[in-house]
Amino acid sequence: MSNSLVENSDMKSAISLDNNYPSLAKDAKLRHLFRDMGSAIIAFSGGVDSSYVAYIANAELGERALCVTGESASLPANQREETARLAHQFGLRREVIHTQELEDLNYTANGPTRCYFCKDELYKKLKGLADVRNIRFIVDGSTRDDLGDYRPGRRAASEHGVRSPLIEAGMNKAEVRLLSRRVGLPTWDKPASPCLSSRIAYGIPVTIERLSAVDRGEEILREMGFREFRVRHHGDLVRIEIAAAEMTYALRLDIVGEFAARFRQLGFKYVTLDLHGYRSGAMNEVLGRRVK
């Protein structure tokens, strides 16, 4: 395959397999890692990284690879549907577990370490499942890019012995996208999509109602034709972030009017469009740190 891949904001430059032999070597290392593991549970969210991990684990381990999606009100509805589609399309062995992070006051208080409590709940559930099924390892989809970000969930992974095979193989997100395209995964150019709670401003409690408003708001933006965006919940105010490439369309008077009408129907008193546009980790700007 010689097509160049020009990705969205996660990728800084175009790369191709013709001149990117290191990516193929890393892919071979990843496959070897899974063969050495012998069996693994994959924390499968349907995002770019976990989908590639699931695909490779399935290719190397077959029935000894179990893809598990943790579902709760913080998982976007479209991701629930996408994980099921991907599993069916690529023959992944997949199960769903239900997580209860919304019952943990440490999580719903929505402080800067919220992600730790979410991942702690998920990995506890996965560890119990691994013990029952006699599966040796639990793996996630973290890449080398995640090592430089503010990621409280990484501490939970470390505490529960969760492995990150993409990091072990030395892969960054751009390489994961490139290799995903090579094997035909439809997620290769999918925008990043962290949990819905990451859209709620720190200090505003996480509730099912607020998660639902964010989820429905992002579905509205998809219906309007936008591809890369965030709906940021600030209580009575919603802050809509749209990628720079789509901002001209977003600023049309008829589109602005539709934003106002449809988001007020969701219960927001003030509807705003962020003129800085979409950027990963905007909620963490108040912390002076970056996280998706």
C-alpha positions in Angstrom: 0.0 0.0 0.0 1.5 3.3 -1.0 -1.3 5.8 -0.3 -0.3 8.7 2.0 -2.2 9.2 5.1 -3.1 12.8 6.1 -4.8 12.6 9.4 -6.8 15.1 11.5 -5.3 17.0 14.4 -3.7 13.9 16.0 -1.1 13.6 13.1 1.5 16.3 12.4 2.6 15.1 9.0 1.7 12.7 6.2 3.5 9.3 6.2 3.2 6.3 4.0 4.2 2.6 4.3 6.6 3.0 1.3 9.0 5.0 3.5 7.9 3.9 6.9 9.4 0.5 7.5 9.7 1.1 11.2 5.9 1.1 11.5 5.8 -2.4 10.0 8.6 -3.6 12.4 6.5 -2.2 15.3 3.5 -4.1 14.0 5.5 -7.3 13.9 6.6 -6.7 17.5 3.0 -6.1 18.6 2.0 -9.4 17.1 4.9 -11.1 18.8 3.8 -9.6 22.1 0.4 -11.1 21.8 1.7 -14.5 20.9 3.9 -14.4 24.0 0.9 -13.4 26.2 -1.1 -16.4 25.1 -4.4 -14.9 26.2 -5.7 -11.4 26.8 -8.7 -9.3 27.6 -8.8 -6.1 25.5 -10.4 -3.0 27.0 -12.4 -2.2 23.8 -14.0 1.2 23.4 -14.3 1.3 19.7 -11.7 4.1 19.3 -8.8 4.1 16.9 -6.3 2.6 19.3 -8.3 0.0 21.1 -9.8 -1.2 17.8 -6.3 -1.8 16.3 -5.3 -3.7 19.5 -8.4 -5.8 19.3 -7.9 -6.5 15.6 -4.3 -7.7 16.2 -5.1 -9.6 19.3 -7.8 -11.4 17.5 -5.5 -12.2 14.6 -2.8 -13.7 16.8 -4.8 -15.3 19.6 -8.2 -16.1 18.1 -10.6 -17.4 20.8 -8.0 -16.5 23.5 -8.6 -12.8 22.8 -11.7 -11.4 24.5 -12.7 -7.8 23.7 -14.7 -6.3 26.5 -16.6 -3.0 26.4 -17.4 -1.3 29.6 -20.8 0.4 29.2 -22.4 3.1 31.4 -24.0 6.5 30.9 -20.6 8.0 30.2 -20.1 6.0 27.0 -21.5 7.8 23.9 -24.4 6.0 22.3 -22.7 6.0 18.9 -19.7 4.2 20.3 -21.8 1.5 21.8 -23.2 0.9 18.3 -19.8 1.1 16.7 -18.1 -1.5 19.0 -20.9 -4.0 18.1 -20.5 -3.2 14.3 -16.7 -3.6 14.5 -17.0 -6.9 16.4 -19.4 -8.3 13.8 -17.4 -7.0 10.8 -14.1 -8.4 11.9 -15.2 -11.5 13.8 -14.0 -10.2 17.2 -15.0 -12.2 20.3 -16.8 -9.4 22.3 -18.6 -9.0 25.6 -20.2 -6.1 27.4 -19.9 -5.4 31.1 -21.7 -2.7 33.0 -19.6 -0.4 35.1 -20.8 1.7 38.1 -18.5 4.6 38.2 -21.5 6.9 38.6 -22.1 5.4 42.0 -18.7 6.6 43.2 -18.8 10.1 44.7 -15.1 10.5 43.9 -16.0 10.2 40.3 -19.2 12.2 40.2 -17.5 15.1 42.1 -15.7 15.7 38.8 -12.3 16.7 40.1 -9.1 16.6 38.0 -8.5 12.9 38.9 -12.0 11.8 37.8 -10.5 9.5 35.1 -8.6 7.5 37.7 -11.8 6.4 39.5 -13.4 5.5 36.1 -10.5 3.3 35.1 -10.2 1.8 38.5 -13.8 0.6 38.3 -13.3 -0.7 34.8 -10.1 -2.6 35.6 -11.5 -4.1 38.7 -14.3 -5.6 36.6 -11.9 -6.8 33.9 -9.6 -8.4 36.5 -12.5 -10.3 38.0 -13.5 -11.5 34.5 -9.9 -12.5 33.7 -9.7 -14.6 36.8 -13.0 -16.4 36.1 -12.0 -17.1 32.5 -8.4 -17.9 33.2 -7.1 -15.2 30.9 -3.6 -14.1 31.7 -3.4 -10.4 30.7 -5.6 -7.3 30.5 -4.5 -4.8 27.9 -5.5 -1.3 26.9 -5.0 0.9 23.8 -2.6 3.5 25.2 0.1 4.8 22.8 3.4 6.6 23.3 1.5 9.9 22.8 -0.3 9.2 26.0 2.9 9.2 28.1 3.3 12.9 27.7 -0.3 13.8 28.6 -2.1 14.3 31.9 -3.6 10.8 32.3 -4.8 9.9 35.8 -6.2 6.6 34.3 -2.6 5.5 33.6 -2.1 5.2 37.4 -5.1 2.9 37.7 -3.8 0.8 34.8 -0.4 0.4 36.6 -2.1 -0.5 39.9 -4.1 -3.3 38.2 -1.2 -4.6 36.1 -2.8 -3.6 32.8 -0.4 -3.8 29.9 -0.2 -1.3 27.1 1.1 -3.3 24.1 1.1 -0.3 21.7 3.5 1.4 24.1 5.6 -1.7 24.5 5.8 -1.9 20.7 6.8 1.8 20.5 3.8 2.9 18.5 2.4 6.4 18.4 -1.2 7.3 17.3 -0.1 8.3 13.8 1.4 4.9 13.3 -1.7 3.2 14.7 -3.9 5.1 12.2 -1.5 4.3 9.3 -1.5 0.5 10.2 -5.3 0.5 10.8 -5.8 1.9 7.3 -3.5 -0.8 5.9 -5.7 -3.6 7.4 -9.0 -2.0 6.4 -10.2 -0.8 9.8 -12.8 1.9 9.4 -11.6 3.6 12.6 -8.3 4.6 11.0 -9.4 8.2 10.5 -12.0 8.4 13.3 -11.7 11.5 15.5 -10.7 11.0 19.2 -13.8 10.3 21.3 -13.1 10.1 25.1 -15.9 9.5 27.6 -18.8 12.0 27.9 -17.7 13.0 31.4 -14.6 14.7 29.9 -17.0 17.3 28.4 -18.3 18.5 31.8 -16.3 21.3 33.4 -14.3 20.3 36.5 -16.3 21.0 39.7 -19.7 20.5 38.0 -21.0 17.1 39.3 -21.4 14.4 36.7 -25.0 13.3 36.4 -26.9 11.1 34.0 -28.9 14.2 32.9 -25.7 16.1 32.0 -24.2 13.2 30.3 -27.4 12.7 28.2 -27.4 16.4 27.3 -23.8 16.2 26.0 -24.5 12.9 24.2 -27.5 14.3 22.5 -25.7 17.6 21.7 -22.9 15.8 19.9 -25.5 13.7 18.0 -27.1 17.0 16.9 -23.7 18.2 15.5 -23.3 14.9 13.6 -26.8 15.3 12.2 -25.8 18.8 11.0 -22.9 17.4 9.1 -20.0 18.2 11.4 -17.2 15.7 11.9 -14.8 16.9 14.5 -16.1 18.8 17.5 -16.8 18.8 21.2 -19.9 19.8 23.3 -18.5 21.3 26.5 -21.0 21.5 29.5 -20.5 24.5 31.8 -23.8 24.2 33.7 -26.3 26.6 32.2 -23.9 27.4 29.4 -22.8 25.1 26.6 -19.5 25.8 24.7 -19.5 24.3 21.2 -16.0 23.6 19.7 -15.8 23.0 16.0 -12.7 22.0 14.0 -11.0 24.9 12.1 -11.7 23.2 8.8 -15.4 23.3 9.5 -15.6 26.7 11.2 -16.7 28.6 8.1 -19.8 26.5 7.9 -20.4 26.8 11.6 -20.4 30.6 11.4 -23.2 30.8 8.9 -26.1 32.7 10.3 -28.6 29.9 9.7 -26.3 27.4 11.3 -25.7 29.7 14.3 -29.5 30.0 14.7 -29.9 26.3 14.6 -27.3 25.9 17.3 -29.1 28.3 19.5 -32.5 26.7 19.0 -31.5 23.1 19.3 -29.2 23.4 22.3 -31.7 25.5 24.2 -34.1 22.6 23.7 -31.6 20.5 25.6 -31.9 22.8 28.7 -29.0 25.2 28.2 -29.7 28.8 28.9 -26.7 30.1 27.0 -25.4 28.7 23.8 -21.8 29.7 22.7 -19.5 28.9 19.9 -15.8 28.8 20.9 -13.9 30.9 18.4 -10.6 29.1 19.2 -12.3 26.0 17.7 -11.9 22.4 18.6 -8.8 21.3 20.4 -8.1 18.2 22.4 -8.1 18.7 26.1 -9.7 22.1 26.3 -11.3 21.4 29.7 -7.8 20.9 31.1 -6.6 24.4 30.1 -7.7 25.6 33.5 -5.2 23.1 35.0 -2.4 24.1 32.7 -2.3 20.5 31.5 -3.4 18.7 28.4 -5.6 15.6 28.1 -8.0 14.3 25.6 
